[in-house]
Amino acid sequence: MAIAVCPGSFDPVTNGHLDIIQRAGRLFDKVIVLVIVNPDKTPVFTREERVDMIQRSIDLPNVEVDSYCGLLADYVKKVGAAVIVKGLRAVTDFEYEFQMALTNKKLAPFAETMFLTTSASNMYLSSSVVRQVGSFGGDISPFVPEQIKQQIAQRLKRA
Ligand code: PNS
């Protein structure tokens, strides 16, 4: 069974992330969306909120959500995943993603990083765009799933 991990901060999850997750779901037997806790970053949304928002946004039988504080390579080993799936938006993403892919290949040589090209409609989209628009009370509905739009908007206004 081919297991893929889709890692990220997901602070918060966007329509761009969901597009990648859904497409990964069609390619692999099982996809684990992994909220990675970075101790050096202070996210707007808690670990639990981020997991919960992804769970409420996706209803696919082969996709599950988990969270982890540590190295992605260690998690990949723990669950026996063969693939790490990332979305690539633009050339600007490439250098950072390339560095991570090579580091993960050293740490977990059995796992391959696969990049899915972001859909054209989501090229500009990122969690930080959502945070910025939402924090000034702008309309975030084009950027995030309907089910969690309200929760994100309220939280960002307060933050
Ligand atoms: O959504 P993001 O912030 O671009 O996701 C980055 C993430 C969480 C995938 C990346 O920072 C990560 O894998 N962190 C875990 C720590 C790790 O494994 N580092 C070594 C690879 S460079």
mmCIF file of C-alpha atoms and ligand atoms in Angstrom:
data_model
loop_
_atom_site.group_PDB
_atom_site.id
_atom_site.type_symbol
_atom_site.label_atom_id
_atom_site.label_comp_id
_atom_site.label_asym_id
_atom_site.label_seq_id
_atom_site.Cartn_x
_atom_site.Cartn_y
_atom_site.Cartn_z
ATOM 1 C CA MET A 1 0.000 0.000 0.000
ATOM 2 C CA ALA A 2 1.487 3.365 -1.054
ATOM 3 C CA ILE A 3 1.249 5.900 1.745
ATOM 4 C CA ALA A 4 1.947 9.578 1.045
ATOM 5 C CA VAL A 5 2.438 12.367 3.560
ATOM 6 C CA CYS A 6 1.399 15.947 2.731
ATOM 7 C CA PRO A 7 3.246 18.069 5.307
ATOM 8 C CA GLY A 8 2.848 21.747 6.065
ATOM 9 C CA SER A 9 2.188 24.438 8.619
ATOM 10 C CA PHE A 10 -1.413 24.895 7.415
ATOM 11 C CA ASP A 11 -1.768 28.159 9.349
ATOM 12 C CA PRO A 12 -4.497 28.086 8.061
ATOM 13 C CA VAL A 13 -5.256 25.514 5.353
ATOM 14 C CA THR A 14 -6.166 27.178 2.024
ATOM 15 C CA ASN A 15 -7.948 26.142 -1.166
ATOM 16 C CA GLY A 16 -4.483 25.713 -2.664
ATOM 17 C CA HIS A 17 -3.545 23.117 -0.040
ATOM 18 C CA LEU A 18 -6.862 21.317 -0.521
ATOM 19 C CA ASP A 19 -6.326 21.087 -4.259
ATOM 20 C CA ILE A 20 -2.960 19.390 -3.699
ATOM 21 C CA ILE A 21 -4.387 17.065 -1.012
ATOM 22 C CA GLN A 22 -7.328 16.002 -3.204
ATOM 23 C CA ARG A 23 -5.067 15.319 -6.163
ATOM 24 C CA ALA A 24 -2.664 13.329 -3.949
ATOM 25 C CA GLY A 25 -5.685 11.350 -2.742
ATOM 26 C CA ARG A 26 -6.286 10.195 -6.304
ATOM 27 C CA LEU A 27 -2.679 9.044 -6.695
ATOM 28 C CA PHE A 28 -2.017 7.140 -3.462
ATOM 29 C CA ASP A 29 -3.779 4.482 -1.413
ATOM 30 C CA LYS A 30 -3.550 6.574 1.711
ATOM 31 C CA VAL A 31 -2.667 10.237 2.275
ATOM 32 C CA ILE A 32 -1.762 11.645 5.669
ATOM 33 C CA VAL A 33 -2.049 15.416 5.887
ATOM 34 C CA LEU A 34 0.522 16.306 8.501
ATOM 35 C CA VAL A 35 0.411 19.517 10.502
ATOM 36 C CA ILE A 36 4.018 20.075 11.472
ATOM 37 C CA VAL A 37 4.647 21.971 14.664
ATOM 38 C CA ASN A 38 7.674 24.219 14.290
ATOM 39 C CA PRO A 39 8.892 25.222 17.758
ATOM 40 C CA ASP A 40 10.616 28.291 16.251
ATOM 41 C CA LYS A 41 7.387 29.694 14.793
ATOM 42 C CA THR A 42 4.399 31.192 16.581
ATOM 43 C CA PRO A 43 1.396 30.200 14.510
ATOM 44 C CA VAL A 44 -1.877 32.119 14.635
ATOM 45 C CA PHE A 45 -3.890 28.892 14.901
ATOM 46 C CA THR A 46 -3.126 26.205 17.472
ATOM 47 C CA ARG A 47 -2.071 22.706 16.486
ATOM 48 C CA GLU A 48 -5.562 21.430 17.387
ATOM 49 C CA GLU A 49 -7.339 24.175 15.431
ATOM 50 C CA ARG A 50 -5.232 23.503 12.339
ATOM 51 C CA VAL A 51 -5.940 19.751 12.469
ATOM 52 C CA ASP A 52 -9.638 20.377 13.074
ATOM 53 C CA MET A 53 -9.952 22.846 10.170
ATOM 54 C CA ILE A 54 -8.350 20.401 7.732
ATOM 55 C CA GLN A 55 -10.592 17.579 8.967
ATOM 56 C CA ARG A 56 -13.683 19.727 8.443
ATOM 57 C CA SER A 57 -12.555 20.682 4.937
ATOM 58 C CA ILE A 58 -11.900 17.198 3.583
ATOM 59 C CA ASP A 59 -14.173 14.220 3.283
ATOM 60 C CA LEU A 60 -12.187 11.576 1.450
ATOM 61 C CA PRO A 61 -12.021 7.977 2.667
ATOM 62 C CA ASN A 62 -8.270 7.607 2.074
ATOM 63 C CA VAL A 63 -7.190 10.943 3.571
ATOM 64 C CA GLU A 64 -6.469 11.410 7.263
ATOM 65 C CA VAL A 65 -5.014 14.239 9.315
ATOM 66 C CA ASP A 66 -2.309 14.071 11.963
ATOM 67 C CA SER A 67 0.108 16.446 13.675
ATOM 68 C CA TYR A 68 3.725 16.054 14.663
ATOM 69 C CA CYS A 69 6.452 17.984 16.409
ATOM 70 C CA GLY A 70 9.788 16.855 15.018
ATOM 71 C CA LEU A 71 11.531 15.908 11.829
ATOM 72 C CA LEU A 72 9.363 15.045 8.867
ATOM 73 C CA ALA A 73 11.784 12.228 8.027
ATOM 74 C CA ASP A 74 11.160 10.609 11.430
ATOM 75 C CA TYR A 75 7.406 10.754 10.930
ATOM 76 C CA VAL A 76 7.720 9.294 7.440
ATOM 77 C CA LYS A 77 9.735 6.397 8.898
ATOM 78 C CA LYS A 78 7.231 5.907 11.719
ATOM 79 C CA VAL A 79 4.251 5.486 9.376
ATOM 80 C CA GLY A 80 6.149 3.749 6.559
ATOM 81 C CA ALA A 81 5.317 6.372 3.947
ATOM 82 C CA ALA A 82 6.967 6.029 0.538
ATOM 83 C CA VAL A 83 6.242 9.551 -0.646
ATOM 84 C CA ILE A 84 6.258 13.154 0.573
ATOM 85 C CA VAL A 85 3.920 15.297 -1.530
ATOM 86 C CA LYS A 86 4.418 19.043 -1.810
ATOM 87 C CA GLY A 87 2.784 21.678 -3.977
ATOM 88 C CA LEU A 88 4.978 23.959 -6.077
ATOM 89 C CA ARG A 89 3.543 27.354 -6.919
ATOM 90 C CA ALA A 90 6.356 29.148 -8.656
ATOM 91 C CA VAL A 91 10.075 29.260 -9.253
ATOM 92 C CA THR A 92 10.377 31.167 -5.979
ATOM 93 C CA ASP A 93 9.261 28.048 -4.057
ATOM 94 C CA PHE A 94 11.800 25.880 -5.746
ATOM 95 C CA GLU A 95 15.071 26.569 -3.953
ATOM 96 C CA TYR A 96 13.626 26.062 -0.485
ATOM 97 C CA GLU A 97 11.669 22.979 -1.526
ATOM 98 C CA PHE A 98 14.696 21.517 -3.294
ATOM 99 C CA GLN A 99 16.794 21.956 -0.140
ATOM 100 C CA MET A 100 14.119 20.261 1.978
ATOM 101 C CA ALA A 101 13.710 17.419 -0.495
ATOM 102 C CA LEU A 102 17.448 16.705 -0.525
ATOM 103 C CA THR A 103 17.672 16.910 3.279
ATOM 104 C CA ASN A 104 14.740 14.536 3.663
ATOM 105 C CA LYS A 105 16.289 12.169 1.126
ATOM 106 C CA LYS A 106 19.425 11.974 3.284
ATOM 107 C CA LEU A 107 17.420 11.421 6.464
ATOM 108 C CA ALA A 108 14.847 9.028 4.985
ATOM 109 C CA PRO A 109 16.387 7.587 1.774
ATOM 110 C CA PHE A 110 13.478 5.231 1.115
ATOM 111 C CA ALA A 111 11.009 8.113 0.692
ATOM 112 C CA GLU A 112 10.661 10.191 -2.475
ATOM 113 C CA THR A 113 9.545 13.808 -2.516
ATOM 114 C CA MET A 114 7.039 14.429 -5.293
ATOM 115 C CA PHE A 115 5.956 17.895 -6.373
ATOM 116 C CA LEU A 116 2.536 18.608 -7.779
ATOM 117 C CA THR A 117 2.200 21.807 -9.774
ATOM 118 C CA THR A 118 -0.281 24.109 -8.134
ATOM 119 C CA SER A 119 -3.406 24.712 -10.189
ATOM 120 C CA ALA A 120 -3.201 27.988 -12.104
ATOM 121 C CA SER A 121 -6.066 29.472 -10.089
ATOM 122 C CA ASN A 122 -4.109 29.014 -6.848
ATOM 123 C CA MET A 123 -0.710 30.244 -7.985
ATOM 124 C CA TYR A 124 -0.833 33.384 -5.840
ATOM 125 C CA LEU A 125 -2.395 31.792 -2.781
ATOM 126 C CA SER A 126 -0.663 31.196 0.551
ATOM 127 C CA SER A 127 -1.554 31.012 4.221
ATOM 128 C CA SER A 128 0.188 34.337 4.769
ATOM 129 C CA VAL A 129 -2.021 36.001 2.123
ATOM 130 C CA VAL A 130 -5.078 34.666 3.975
ATOM 131 C CA ARG A 131 -3.710 35.875 7.330
ATOM 132 C CA GLN A 132 -2.982 39.328 5.981
ATOM 133 C CA VAL A 133 -6.324 39.828 4.203
ATOM 134 C CA GLY A 134 -8.229 38.384 7.191
ATOM 135 C CA SER A 135 -6.411 40.449 9.793
ATOM 136 C CA PHE A 136 -7.619 43.637 8.083
ATOM 137 C CA GLY A 137 -11.174 42.316 7.837
ATOM 138 C CA GLY A 138 -10.965 41.618 4.080
ATOM 139 C CA ASP A 139 -13.024 38.935 2.378
ATOM 140 C CA ILE A 140 -11.163 35.621 2.602
ATOM 141 C CA SER A 141 -13.924 33.547 0.994
ATOM 142 C CA PRO A 142 -12.104 33.096 -2.341
ATOM 143 C CA PHE A 143 -9.105 31.608 -0.532
ATOM 144 C CA VAL A 144 -10.386 29.114 2.042
ATOM 145 C CA PRO A 145 -13.014 26.348 2.221
ATOM 146 C CA GLU A 146 -16.573 27.491 2.938
ATOM 147 C CA GLN A 147 -16.883 25.271 6.036
ATOM 148 C CA ILE A 148 -14.097 27.045 7.916
ATOM 149 C CA LYS A 149 -14.313 30.549 6.448
ATOM 150 C CA GLN A 150 -16.171 32.008 9.432
ATOM 151 C CA GLN A 151 -13.863 30.471 12.020
ATOM 152 C CA ILE A 152 -10.770 31.761 10.230
ATOM 153 C CA ALA A 153 -12.180 35.251 9.697
ATOM 154 C CA GLN A 154 -13.201 35.659 13.337
ATOM 155 C CA ARG A 155 -9.897 34.370 14.653
ATOM 156 C CA LEU A 156 -7.804 36.570 12.345
ATOM 157 C CA LYS A 157 -9.752 39.693 13.253
ATOM 158 C CA ARG A 158 -8.977 39.031 16.927
ATOM 159 C CA ALA A 159 -5.315 38.166 16.355
HETATM 160 O O1 PNS B 1 3.714 24.988 5.028
HETATM 161 P P1 PNS B 1 5.193 25.175 5.200
HETATM 162 O O2 PNS B 1 5.486 26.118 6.348
HETATM 163 O O3 PNS B 1 5.892 25.572 3.934
HETATM 164 O O4 PNS B 1 5.758 23.716 5.599
HETATM 165 C C1 PNS B 1 7.126 23.529 5.867
HETATM 166 C C2 PNS B 1 7.327 22.167 6.566
HETATM 167 C C3 PNS B 1 6.521 22.128 7.842
HETATM 168 C C4 PNS B 1 6.884 21.077 5.626
HETATM 169 C C5 PNS B 1 8.848 22.055 6.860
HETATM 170 O O5 PNS B 1 9.252 23.148 7.620
HETATM 171 C C6 PNS B 1 9.183 20.761 7.592
HETATM 172 O O6 PNS B 1 9.196 19.703 7.000
HETATM 173 N N1 PNS B 1 9.441 20.884 8.908
HETATM 174 C C7 PNS B 1 9.775 19.753 9.744
HETATM 175 C C8 PNS B 1 11.220 19.806 10.215
HETATM 176 C C9 PNS B 1 12.119 19.032 9.281
HETATM 177 O O7 PNS B 1 11.885 17.873 8.980
HETATM 178 N N2 PNS B 1 13.178 19.692 8.804
HETATM 179 C C10 PNS B 1 14.142 19.059 7.926
HETATM 180 C C11 PNS B 1 13.838 19.256 6.456
HETATM 181 S S1 PNS B 1 14.618 20.740 5.894
#
